[in-house]
mmCIF file of C-alpha atoms in Angstrom:
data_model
loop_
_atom_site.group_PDB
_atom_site.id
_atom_site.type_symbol
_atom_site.label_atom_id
_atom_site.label_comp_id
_atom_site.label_asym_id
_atom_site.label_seq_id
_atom_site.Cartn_x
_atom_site.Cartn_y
_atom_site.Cartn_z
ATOM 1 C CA UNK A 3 6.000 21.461 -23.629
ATOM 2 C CA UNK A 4 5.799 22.471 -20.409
ATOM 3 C CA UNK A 5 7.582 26.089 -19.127
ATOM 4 C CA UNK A 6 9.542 26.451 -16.654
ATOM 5 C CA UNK A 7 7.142 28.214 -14.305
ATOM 6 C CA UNK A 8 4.797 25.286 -14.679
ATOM 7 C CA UNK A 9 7.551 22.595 -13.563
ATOM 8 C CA UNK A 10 8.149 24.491 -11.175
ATOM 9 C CA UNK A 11 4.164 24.536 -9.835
ATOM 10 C CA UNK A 12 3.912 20.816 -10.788
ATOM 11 C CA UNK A 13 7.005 20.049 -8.132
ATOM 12 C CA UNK A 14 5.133 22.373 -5.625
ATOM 13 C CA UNK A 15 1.829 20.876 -6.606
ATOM 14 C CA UNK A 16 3.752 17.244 -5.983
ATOM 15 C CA UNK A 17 4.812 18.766 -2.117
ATOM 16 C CA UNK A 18 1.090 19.437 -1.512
ATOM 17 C CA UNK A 19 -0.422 15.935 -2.009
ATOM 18 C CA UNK A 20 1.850 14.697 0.115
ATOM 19 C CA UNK A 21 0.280 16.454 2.559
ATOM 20 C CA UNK A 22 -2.605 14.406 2.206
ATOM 21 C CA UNK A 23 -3.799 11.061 3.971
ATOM 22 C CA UNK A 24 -2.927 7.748 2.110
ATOM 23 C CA UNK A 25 -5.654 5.748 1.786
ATOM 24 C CA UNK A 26 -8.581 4.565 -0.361
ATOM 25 C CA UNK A 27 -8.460 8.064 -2.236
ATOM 26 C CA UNK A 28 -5.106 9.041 -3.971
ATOM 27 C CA UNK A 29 -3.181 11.679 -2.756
ATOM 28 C CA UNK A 30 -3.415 14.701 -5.306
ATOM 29 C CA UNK A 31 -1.832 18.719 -4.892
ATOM 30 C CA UNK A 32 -3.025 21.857 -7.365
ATOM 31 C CA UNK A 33 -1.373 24.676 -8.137
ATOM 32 C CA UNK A 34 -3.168 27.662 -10.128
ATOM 33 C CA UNK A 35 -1.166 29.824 -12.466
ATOM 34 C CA UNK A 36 -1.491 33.223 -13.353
ATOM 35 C CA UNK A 37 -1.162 34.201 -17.531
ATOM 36 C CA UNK A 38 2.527 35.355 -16.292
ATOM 37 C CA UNK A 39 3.285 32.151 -14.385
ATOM 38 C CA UNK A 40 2.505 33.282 -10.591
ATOM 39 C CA UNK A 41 1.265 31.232 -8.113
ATOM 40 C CA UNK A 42 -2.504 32.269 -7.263
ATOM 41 C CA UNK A 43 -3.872 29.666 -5.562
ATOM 42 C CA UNK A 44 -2.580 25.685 -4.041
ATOM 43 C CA UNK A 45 -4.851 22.657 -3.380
ATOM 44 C CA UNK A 46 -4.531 19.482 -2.144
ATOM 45 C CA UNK A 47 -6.765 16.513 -1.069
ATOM 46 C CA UNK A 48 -7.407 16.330 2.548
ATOM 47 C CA UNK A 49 -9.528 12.983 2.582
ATOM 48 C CA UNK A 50 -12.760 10.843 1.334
ATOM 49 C CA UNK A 51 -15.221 13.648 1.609
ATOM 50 C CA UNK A 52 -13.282 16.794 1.511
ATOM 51 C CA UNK A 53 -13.143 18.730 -1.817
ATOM 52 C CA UNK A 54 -10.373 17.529 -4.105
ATOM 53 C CA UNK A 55 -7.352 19.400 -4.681
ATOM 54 C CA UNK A 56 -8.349 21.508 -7.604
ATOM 55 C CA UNK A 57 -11.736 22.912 -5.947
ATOM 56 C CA UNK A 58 -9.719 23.197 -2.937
ATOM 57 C CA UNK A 59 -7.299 25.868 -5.357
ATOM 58 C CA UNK A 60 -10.297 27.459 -6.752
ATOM 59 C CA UNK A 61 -11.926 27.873 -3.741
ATOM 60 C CA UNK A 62 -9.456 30.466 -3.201
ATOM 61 C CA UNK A 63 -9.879 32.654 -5.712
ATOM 62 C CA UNK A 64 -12.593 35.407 -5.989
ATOM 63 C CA UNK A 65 -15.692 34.904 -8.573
ATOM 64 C CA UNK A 66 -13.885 35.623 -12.118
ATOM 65 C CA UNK A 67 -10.397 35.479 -10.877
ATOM 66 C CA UNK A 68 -9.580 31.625 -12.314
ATOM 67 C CA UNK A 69 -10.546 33.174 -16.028
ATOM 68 C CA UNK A 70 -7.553 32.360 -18.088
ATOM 69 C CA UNK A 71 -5.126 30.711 -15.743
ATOM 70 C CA UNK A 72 -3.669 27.482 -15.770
ATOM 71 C CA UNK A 73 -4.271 24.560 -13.404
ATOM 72 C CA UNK A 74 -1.614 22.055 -12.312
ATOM 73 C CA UNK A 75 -2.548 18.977 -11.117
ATOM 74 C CA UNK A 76 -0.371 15.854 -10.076
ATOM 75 C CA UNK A 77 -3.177 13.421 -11.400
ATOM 76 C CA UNK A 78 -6.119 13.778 -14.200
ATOM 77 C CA UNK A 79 -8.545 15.865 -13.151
ATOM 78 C CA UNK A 80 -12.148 13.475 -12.271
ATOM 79 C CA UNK A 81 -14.996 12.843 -14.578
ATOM 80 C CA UNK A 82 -17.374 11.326 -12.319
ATOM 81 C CA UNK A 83 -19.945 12.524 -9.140
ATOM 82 C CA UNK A 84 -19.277 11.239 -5.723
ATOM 83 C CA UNK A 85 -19.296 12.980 -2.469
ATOM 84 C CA UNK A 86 -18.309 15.286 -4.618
ATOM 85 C CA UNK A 87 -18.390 16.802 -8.186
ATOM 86 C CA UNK A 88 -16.042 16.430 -11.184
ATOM 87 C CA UNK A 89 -13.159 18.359 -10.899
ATOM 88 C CA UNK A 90 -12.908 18.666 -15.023
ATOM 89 C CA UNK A 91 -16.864 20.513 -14.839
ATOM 90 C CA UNK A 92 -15.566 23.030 -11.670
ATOM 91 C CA UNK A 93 -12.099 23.533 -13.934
ATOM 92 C CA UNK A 94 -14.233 24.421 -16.639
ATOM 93 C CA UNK A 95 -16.786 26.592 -15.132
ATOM 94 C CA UNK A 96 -13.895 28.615 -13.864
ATOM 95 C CA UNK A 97 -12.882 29.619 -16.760
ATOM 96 C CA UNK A 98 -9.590 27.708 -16.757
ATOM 97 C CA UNK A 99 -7.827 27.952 -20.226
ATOM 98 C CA UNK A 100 -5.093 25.508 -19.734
ATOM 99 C CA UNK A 101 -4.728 21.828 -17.182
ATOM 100 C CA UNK A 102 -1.326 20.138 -16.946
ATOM 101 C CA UNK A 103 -1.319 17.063 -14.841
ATOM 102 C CA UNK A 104 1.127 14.209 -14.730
ATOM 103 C CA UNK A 105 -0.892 11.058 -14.532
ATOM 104 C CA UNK A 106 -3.573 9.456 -15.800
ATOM 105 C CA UNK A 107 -6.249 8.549 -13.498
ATOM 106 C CA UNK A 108 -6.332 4.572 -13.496
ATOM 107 C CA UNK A 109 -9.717 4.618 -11.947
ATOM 108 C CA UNK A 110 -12.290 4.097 -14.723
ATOM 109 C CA UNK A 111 -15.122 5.300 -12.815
ATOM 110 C CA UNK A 112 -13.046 8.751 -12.404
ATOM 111 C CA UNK A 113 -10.968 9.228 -15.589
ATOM 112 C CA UNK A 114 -12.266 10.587 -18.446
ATOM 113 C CA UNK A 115 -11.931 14.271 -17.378
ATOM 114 C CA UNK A 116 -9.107 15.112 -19.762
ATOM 115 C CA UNK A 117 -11.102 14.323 -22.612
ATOM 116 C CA UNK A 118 -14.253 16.419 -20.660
ATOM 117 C CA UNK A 119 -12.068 19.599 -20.757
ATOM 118 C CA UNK A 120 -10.828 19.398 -23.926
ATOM 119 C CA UNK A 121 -14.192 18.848 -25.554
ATOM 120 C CA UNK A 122 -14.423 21.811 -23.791
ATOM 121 C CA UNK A 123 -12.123 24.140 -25.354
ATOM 122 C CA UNK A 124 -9.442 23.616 -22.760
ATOM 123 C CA UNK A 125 -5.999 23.153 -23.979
ATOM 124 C CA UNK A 126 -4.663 19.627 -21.823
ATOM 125 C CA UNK A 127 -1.124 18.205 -21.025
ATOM 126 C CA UNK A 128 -0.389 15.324 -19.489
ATOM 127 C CA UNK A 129 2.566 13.023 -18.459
ATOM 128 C CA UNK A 130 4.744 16.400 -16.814
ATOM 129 C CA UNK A 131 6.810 14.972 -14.098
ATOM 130 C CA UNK A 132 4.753 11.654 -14.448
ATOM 131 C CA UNK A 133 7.775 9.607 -12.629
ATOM 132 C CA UNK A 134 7.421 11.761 -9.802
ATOM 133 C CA UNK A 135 4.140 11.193 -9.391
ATOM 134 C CA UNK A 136 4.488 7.727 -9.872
ATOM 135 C CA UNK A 137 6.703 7.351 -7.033
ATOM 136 C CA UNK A 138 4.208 9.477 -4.923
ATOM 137 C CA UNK A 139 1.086 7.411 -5.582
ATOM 138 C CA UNK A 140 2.780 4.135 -6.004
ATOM 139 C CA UNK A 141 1.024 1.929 -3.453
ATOM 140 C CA UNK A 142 -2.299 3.451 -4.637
ATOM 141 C CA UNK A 143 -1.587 2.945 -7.792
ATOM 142 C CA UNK A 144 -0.647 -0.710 -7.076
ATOM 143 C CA UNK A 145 -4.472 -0.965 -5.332
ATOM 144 C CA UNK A 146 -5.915 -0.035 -8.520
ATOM 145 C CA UNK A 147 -4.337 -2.209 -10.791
ATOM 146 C CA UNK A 148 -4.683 -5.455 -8.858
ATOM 147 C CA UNK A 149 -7.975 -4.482 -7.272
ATOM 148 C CA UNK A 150 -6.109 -5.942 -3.674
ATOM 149 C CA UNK A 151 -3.419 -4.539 -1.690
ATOM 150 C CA UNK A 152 0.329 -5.240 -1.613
ATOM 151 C CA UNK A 153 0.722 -8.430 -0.632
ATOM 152 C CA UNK A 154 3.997 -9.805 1.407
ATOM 153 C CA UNK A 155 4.482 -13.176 2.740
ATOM 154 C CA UNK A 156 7.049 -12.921 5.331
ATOM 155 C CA UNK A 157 8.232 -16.158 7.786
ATOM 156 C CA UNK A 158 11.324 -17.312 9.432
ATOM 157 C CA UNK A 159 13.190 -20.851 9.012
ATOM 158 C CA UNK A 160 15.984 -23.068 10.182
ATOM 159 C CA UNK A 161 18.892 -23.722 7.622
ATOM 160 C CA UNK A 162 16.774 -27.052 6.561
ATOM 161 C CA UNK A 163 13.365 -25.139 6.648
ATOM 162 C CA UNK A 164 11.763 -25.549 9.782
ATOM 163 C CA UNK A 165 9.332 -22.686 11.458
ATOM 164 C CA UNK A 166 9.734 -24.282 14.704
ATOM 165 C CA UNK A 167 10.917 -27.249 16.925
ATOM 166 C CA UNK A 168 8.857 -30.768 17.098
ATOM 167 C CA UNK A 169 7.629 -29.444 20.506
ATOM 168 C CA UNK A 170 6.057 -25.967 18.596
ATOM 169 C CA UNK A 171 8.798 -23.710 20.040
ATOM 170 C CA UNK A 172 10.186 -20.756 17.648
ATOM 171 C CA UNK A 173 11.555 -18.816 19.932
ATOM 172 C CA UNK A 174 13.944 -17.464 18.530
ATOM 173 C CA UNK A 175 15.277 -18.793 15.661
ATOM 174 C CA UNK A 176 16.660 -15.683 14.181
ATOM 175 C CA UNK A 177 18.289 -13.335 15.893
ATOM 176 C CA UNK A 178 18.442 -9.685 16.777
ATOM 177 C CA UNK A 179 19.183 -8.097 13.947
ATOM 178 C CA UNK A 180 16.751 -10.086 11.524
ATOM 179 C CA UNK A 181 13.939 -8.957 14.506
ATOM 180 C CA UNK A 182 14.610 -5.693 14.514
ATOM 181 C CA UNK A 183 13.890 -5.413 10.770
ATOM 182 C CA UNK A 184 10.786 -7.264 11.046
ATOM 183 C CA UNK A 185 9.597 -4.699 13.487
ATOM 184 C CA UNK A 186 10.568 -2.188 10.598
ATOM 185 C CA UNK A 187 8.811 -3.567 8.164
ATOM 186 C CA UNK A 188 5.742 -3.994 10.072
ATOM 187 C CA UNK A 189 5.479 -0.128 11.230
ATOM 188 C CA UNK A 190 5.935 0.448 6.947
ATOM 189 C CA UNK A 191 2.940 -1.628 6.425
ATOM 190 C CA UNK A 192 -0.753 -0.798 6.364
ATOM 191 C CA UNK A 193 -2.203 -4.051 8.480
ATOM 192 C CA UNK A 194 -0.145 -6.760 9.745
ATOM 193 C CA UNK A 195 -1.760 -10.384 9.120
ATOM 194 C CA UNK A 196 -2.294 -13.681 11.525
ATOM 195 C CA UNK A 197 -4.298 -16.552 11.844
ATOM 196 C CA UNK A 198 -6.421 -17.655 14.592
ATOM 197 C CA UNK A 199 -3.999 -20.778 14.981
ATOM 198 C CA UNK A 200 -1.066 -17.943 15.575
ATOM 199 C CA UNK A 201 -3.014 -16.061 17.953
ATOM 200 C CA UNK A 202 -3.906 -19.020 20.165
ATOM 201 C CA UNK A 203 -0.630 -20.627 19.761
ATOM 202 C CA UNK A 204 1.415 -17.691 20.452
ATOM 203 C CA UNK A 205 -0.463 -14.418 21.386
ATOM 204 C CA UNK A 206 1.392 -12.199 19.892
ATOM 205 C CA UNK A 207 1.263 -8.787 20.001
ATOM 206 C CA UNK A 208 1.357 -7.956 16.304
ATOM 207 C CA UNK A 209 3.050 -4.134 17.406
ATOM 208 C CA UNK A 210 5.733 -2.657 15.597
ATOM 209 C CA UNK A 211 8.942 -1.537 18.460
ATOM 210 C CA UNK A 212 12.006 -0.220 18.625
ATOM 211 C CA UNK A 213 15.223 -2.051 19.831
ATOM 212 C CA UNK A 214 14.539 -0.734 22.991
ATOM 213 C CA UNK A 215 10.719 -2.342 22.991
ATOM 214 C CA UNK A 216 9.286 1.052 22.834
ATOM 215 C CA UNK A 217 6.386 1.406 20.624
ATOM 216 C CA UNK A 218 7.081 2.944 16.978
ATOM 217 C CA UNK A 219 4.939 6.248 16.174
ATOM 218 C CA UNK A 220 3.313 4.215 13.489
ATOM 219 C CA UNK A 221 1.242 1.091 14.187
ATOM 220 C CA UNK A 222 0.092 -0.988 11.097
ATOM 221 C CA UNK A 223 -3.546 -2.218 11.384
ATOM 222 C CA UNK A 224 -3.865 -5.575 13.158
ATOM 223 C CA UNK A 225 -6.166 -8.458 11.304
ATOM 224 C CA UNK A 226 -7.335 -11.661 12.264
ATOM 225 C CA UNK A 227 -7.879 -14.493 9.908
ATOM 226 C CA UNK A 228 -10.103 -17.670 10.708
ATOM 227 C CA UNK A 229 -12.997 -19.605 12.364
ATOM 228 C CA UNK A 230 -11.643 -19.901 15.951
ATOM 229 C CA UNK A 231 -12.580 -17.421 18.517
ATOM 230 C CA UNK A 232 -10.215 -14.835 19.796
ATOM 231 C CA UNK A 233 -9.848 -14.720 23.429
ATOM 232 C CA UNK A 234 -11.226 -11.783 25.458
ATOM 233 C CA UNK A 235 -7.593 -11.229 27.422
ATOM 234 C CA UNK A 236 -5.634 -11.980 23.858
ATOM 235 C CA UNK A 237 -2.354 -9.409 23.511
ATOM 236 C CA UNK A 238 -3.817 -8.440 20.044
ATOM 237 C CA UNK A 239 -6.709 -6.627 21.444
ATOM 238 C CA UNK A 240 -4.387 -4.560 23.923
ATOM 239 C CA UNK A 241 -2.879 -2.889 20.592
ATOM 240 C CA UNK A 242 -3.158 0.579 20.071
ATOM 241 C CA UNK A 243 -5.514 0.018 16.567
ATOM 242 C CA UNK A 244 -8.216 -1.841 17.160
ATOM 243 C CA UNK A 245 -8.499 -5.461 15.128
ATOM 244 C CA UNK A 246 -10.010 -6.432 12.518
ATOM 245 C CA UNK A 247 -11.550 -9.993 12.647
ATOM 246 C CA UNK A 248 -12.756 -11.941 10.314
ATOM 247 C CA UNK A 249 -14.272 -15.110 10.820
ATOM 248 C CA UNK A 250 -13.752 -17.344 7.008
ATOM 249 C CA UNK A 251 -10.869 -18.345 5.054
ATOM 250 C CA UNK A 252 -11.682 -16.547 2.280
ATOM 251 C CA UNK A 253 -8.837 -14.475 1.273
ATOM 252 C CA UNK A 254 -10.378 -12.774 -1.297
ATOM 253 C CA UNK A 255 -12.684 -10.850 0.307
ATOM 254 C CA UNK A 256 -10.559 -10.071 3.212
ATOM 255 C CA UNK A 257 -8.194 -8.433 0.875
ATOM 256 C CA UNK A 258 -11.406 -6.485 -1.090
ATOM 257 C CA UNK A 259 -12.490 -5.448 1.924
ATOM 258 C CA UNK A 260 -9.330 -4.031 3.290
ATOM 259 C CA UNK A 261 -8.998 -2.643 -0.013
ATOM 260 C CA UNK A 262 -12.334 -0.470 0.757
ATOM 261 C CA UNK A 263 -11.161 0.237 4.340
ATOM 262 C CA UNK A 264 -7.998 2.368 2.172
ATOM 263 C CA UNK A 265 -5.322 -0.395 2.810
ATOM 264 C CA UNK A 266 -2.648 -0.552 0.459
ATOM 265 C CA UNK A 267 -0.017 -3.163 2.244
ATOM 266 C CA UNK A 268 -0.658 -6.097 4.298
ATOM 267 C CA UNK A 269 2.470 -7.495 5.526
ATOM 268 C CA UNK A 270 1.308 -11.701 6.558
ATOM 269 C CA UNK A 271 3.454 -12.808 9.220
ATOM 270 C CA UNK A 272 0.565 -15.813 10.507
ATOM 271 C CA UNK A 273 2.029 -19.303 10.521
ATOM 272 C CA UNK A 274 2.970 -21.893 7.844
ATOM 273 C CA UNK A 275 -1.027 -22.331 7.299
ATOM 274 C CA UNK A 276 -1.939 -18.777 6.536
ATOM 275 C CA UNK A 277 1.629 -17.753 4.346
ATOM 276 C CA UNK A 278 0.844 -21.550 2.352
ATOM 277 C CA UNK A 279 -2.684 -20.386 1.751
ATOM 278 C CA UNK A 280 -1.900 -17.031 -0.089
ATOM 279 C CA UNK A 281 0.929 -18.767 -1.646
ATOM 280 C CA UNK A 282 -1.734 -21.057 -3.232
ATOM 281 C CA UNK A 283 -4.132 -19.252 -3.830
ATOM 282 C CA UNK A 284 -1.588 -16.480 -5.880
ATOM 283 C CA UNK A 285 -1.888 -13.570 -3.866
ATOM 284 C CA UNK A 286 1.468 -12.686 -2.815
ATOM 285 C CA UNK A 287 3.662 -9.985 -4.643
ATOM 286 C CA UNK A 288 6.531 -10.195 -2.108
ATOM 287 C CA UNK A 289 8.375 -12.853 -0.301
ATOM 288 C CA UNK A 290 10.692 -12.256 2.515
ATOM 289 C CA UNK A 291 12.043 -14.997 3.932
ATOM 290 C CA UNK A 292 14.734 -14.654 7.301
ATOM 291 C CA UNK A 293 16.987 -18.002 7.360
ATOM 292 C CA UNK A 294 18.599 -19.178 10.201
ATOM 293 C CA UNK A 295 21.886 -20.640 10.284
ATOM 294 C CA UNK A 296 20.244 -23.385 12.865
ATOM 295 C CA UNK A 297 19.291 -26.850 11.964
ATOM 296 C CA UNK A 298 16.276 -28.559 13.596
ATOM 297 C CA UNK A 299 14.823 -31.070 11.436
ATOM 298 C CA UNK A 300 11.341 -32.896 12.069
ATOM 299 C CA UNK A 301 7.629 -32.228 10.520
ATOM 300 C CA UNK A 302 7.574 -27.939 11.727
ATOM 301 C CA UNK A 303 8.122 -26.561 8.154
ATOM 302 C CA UNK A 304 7.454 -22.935 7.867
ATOM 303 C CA UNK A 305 5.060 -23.899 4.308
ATOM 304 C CA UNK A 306 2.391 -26.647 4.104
ATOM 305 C CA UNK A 307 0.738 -27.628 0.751
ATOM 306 C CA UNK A 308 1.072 -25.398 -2.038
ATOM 307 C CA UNK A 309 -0.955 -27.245 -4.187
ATOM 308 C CA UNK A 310 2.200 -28.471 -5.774
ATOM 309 C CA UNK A 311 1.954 -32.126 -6.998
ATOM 310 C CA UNK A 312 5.064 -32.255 -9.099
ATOM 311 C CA UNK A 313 8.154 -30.164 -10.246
ATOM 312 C CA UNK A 314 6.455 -28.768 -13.305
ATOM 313 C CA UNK A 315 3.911 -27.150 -10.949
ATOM 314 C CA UNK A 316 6.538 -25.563 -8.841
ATOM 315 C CA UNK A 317 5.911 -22.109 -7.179
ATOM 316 C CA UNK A 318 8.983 -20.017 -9.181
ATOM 317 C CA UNK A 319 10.461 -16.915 -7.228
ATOM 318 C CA UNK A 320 12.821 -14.606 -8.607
ATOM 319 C CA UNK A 321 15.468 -13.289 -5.966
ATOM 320 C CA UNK A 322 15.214 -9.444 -5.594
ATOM 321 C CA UNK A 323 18.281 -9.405 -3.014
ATOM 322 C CA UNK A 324 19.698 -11.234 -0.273
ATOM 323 C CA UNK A 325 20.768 -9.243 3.042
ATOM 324 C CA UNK A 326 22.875 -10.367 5.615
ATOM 325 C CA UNK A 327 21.624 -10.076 9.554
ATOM 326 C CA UNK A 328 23.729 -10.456 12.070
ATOM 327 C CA UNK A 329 24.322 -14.619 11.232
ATOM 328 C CA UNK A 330 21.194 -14.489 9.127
ATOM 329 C CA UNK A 331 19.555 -14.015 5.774
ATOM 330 C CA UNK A 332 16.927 -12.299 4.750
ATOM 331 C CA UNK A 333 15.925 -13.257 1.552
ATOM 332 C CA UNK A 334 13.350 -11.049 -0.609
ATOM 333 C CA UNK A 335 11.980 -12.878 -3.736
ATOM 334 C CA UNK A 336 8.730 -11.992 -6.056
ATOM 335 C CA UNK A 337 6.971 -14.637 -7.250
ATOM 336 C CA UNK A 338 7.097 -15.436 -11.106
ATOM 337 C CA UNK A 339 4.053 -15.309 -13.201
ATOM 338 C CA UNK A 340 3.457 -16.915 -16.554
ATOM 339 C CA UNK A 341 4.054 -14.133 -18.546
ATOM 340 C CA UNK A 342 7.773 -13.736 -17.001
ATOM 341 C CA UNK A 343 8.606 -17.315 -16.685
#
């Protein structure tokens, strides 16, 4: 069991990885402990590169002066050589006697080093404030258990499901309220999605603004999906991150390779082609859907084919919550998979 001096260091340990960048490497915070319990030394992990946060802790200390302490660590200490070396070899030339972390790496490549130091005479403890933690690293832990980002689907629809009138116009459909939380959600997302049929259609900006049209401190990245060319003098490529483009309609390695650029939420707001097309192909963890109370009928329908041909093949959602909007609804579902149908 842990004492209370190191809960204590594995809270303050949790406060230092938030310090660092989200991205393709987790954030992780250190804390060193004296035999009595004082702090000697904090860490944390600055970035792909940069030492991790228990070399950055040890780093601190004088030749000698980690001999017998404790290290606190918010995630399993790495087994493997990258930029840089394994944190469970540095922890163990320092003489550390005693590691408490909270998680378990996930990575395969990396874990491992819990076993490393105990082999090596060091007495390990994991799981200590592991829900914390959890809540900390969630969207990088999501990453590494689907091998893909976050996935959400969003689109807006008339009462009888239309994305637009016969003529193409969408403008607007929902109204003020159900925009401004779009524009929220889109500055809490890594990369916002379109297709090139979205961009030529209606150019849109893809920025995340306040009410008052004012540009929100945080700008998810924009990407481009499909064969057709992007115009020169398109709004997307006045954003303030540059876009990505990619030319194919393979969704797969769009995601893997935002994945590798340290994306861990793409938020798809690109047209009934591109939202049917992850639909299909099963890569969408959240649905939001804003509806309208507006009736348009015709052939605009915000999906096309799901690669539904009858009811037994039916896409099943399960309804997370419904919001009111102003006169709208913003519906958030997740699809259901086999194993929780």
């Amino acid at each position: 069991m842990p004492t209370p001096a190191e809960l204590a260091a594995m809270r303050r340990a949790l406060e230092l990885a938030e310090r660092g960048p989200t991205g393709v490497n987790p954030q992780v915070g250190a804390v060193i402990l004296s035999p009595d319990g004082d702090i000697l030394a904090e860490g944390w992990h600055r970035g792909a590169g940069t030492p991790h946060a228990e070399v950055d802790a040890l780093s601190q200390l004088a030749e000698g002066e980690a001999r017998g302490t404790t290290a606190v660590v918010t995630l399993e200490p790495c087994n493997h050589t990258g930029r840089t070396g394994p944190c469970a070899l540095a922890l163990l030339e320092a003489g550390v006697s005693r590691v408490i972390y909270a998680l378990q790496d996930p990575n395969l490549k990396a874990a491992g080093g819990a076993e490393r130091l105990r082999e090596g005479g060091v007495s390990v403890e994991s799981g200590v404030l592991a829900e914390d933690a959890t809540a900390l690293l969630d969207g990088w832990l999501e990453v590494q258990r689907r091998g893909r980002p976050h996935v959400t689907v969003k689109w807006a629809q008339s009462l009888d499901g239309r994305a637009a009138a016969d003529d193409g116009t969408s403008r607007w459909i929902t109204g003020e309220e159900a925009r401004a939380d779009v524009h929220v959600r889109r500055s809490a997302a890594d990369a916002i999605v379109v297709g090139t049929g979205t961009v030529l259609a209606d150019d849109p900006a893809l920025t995340a603004r306040t009410s008052a049209g004012e540009l929100r401190e945080r700008q998810p990245q924009p990407v481009v999906i499909g064969s057709a060319d992007v115009p020169v003098d398109a709004a997307i490529r006045r954003h303030p991150v540059e876009p990505l483009i990619y030319p194919t309609r393979d969704l797969h390695r769009v995601l893997t390779d935002l994945k590798d650029r340290g994306i861990q939420s793409v938020f798809v707001e690109g047209g009934p082609t591109l939202a049917s097309a992850f639909l299909r192909d099963g890569l969408v963890d959240e649905v939001l859907v804003y509806i309208a109370p507006v009736l348009l009928g015709g052939s605009r329908l915000a999906l096309g084919d799901l690669g539904v041909p009858t009811m037994a093949d039916a896409r099943r959602l399960r309804t997370a919550s419904v919001t009111p909007l102003g006169d709208d609804l913003l519906i958030l579902a997740h699809p259901v998979s086999e194993g929780d149908a």
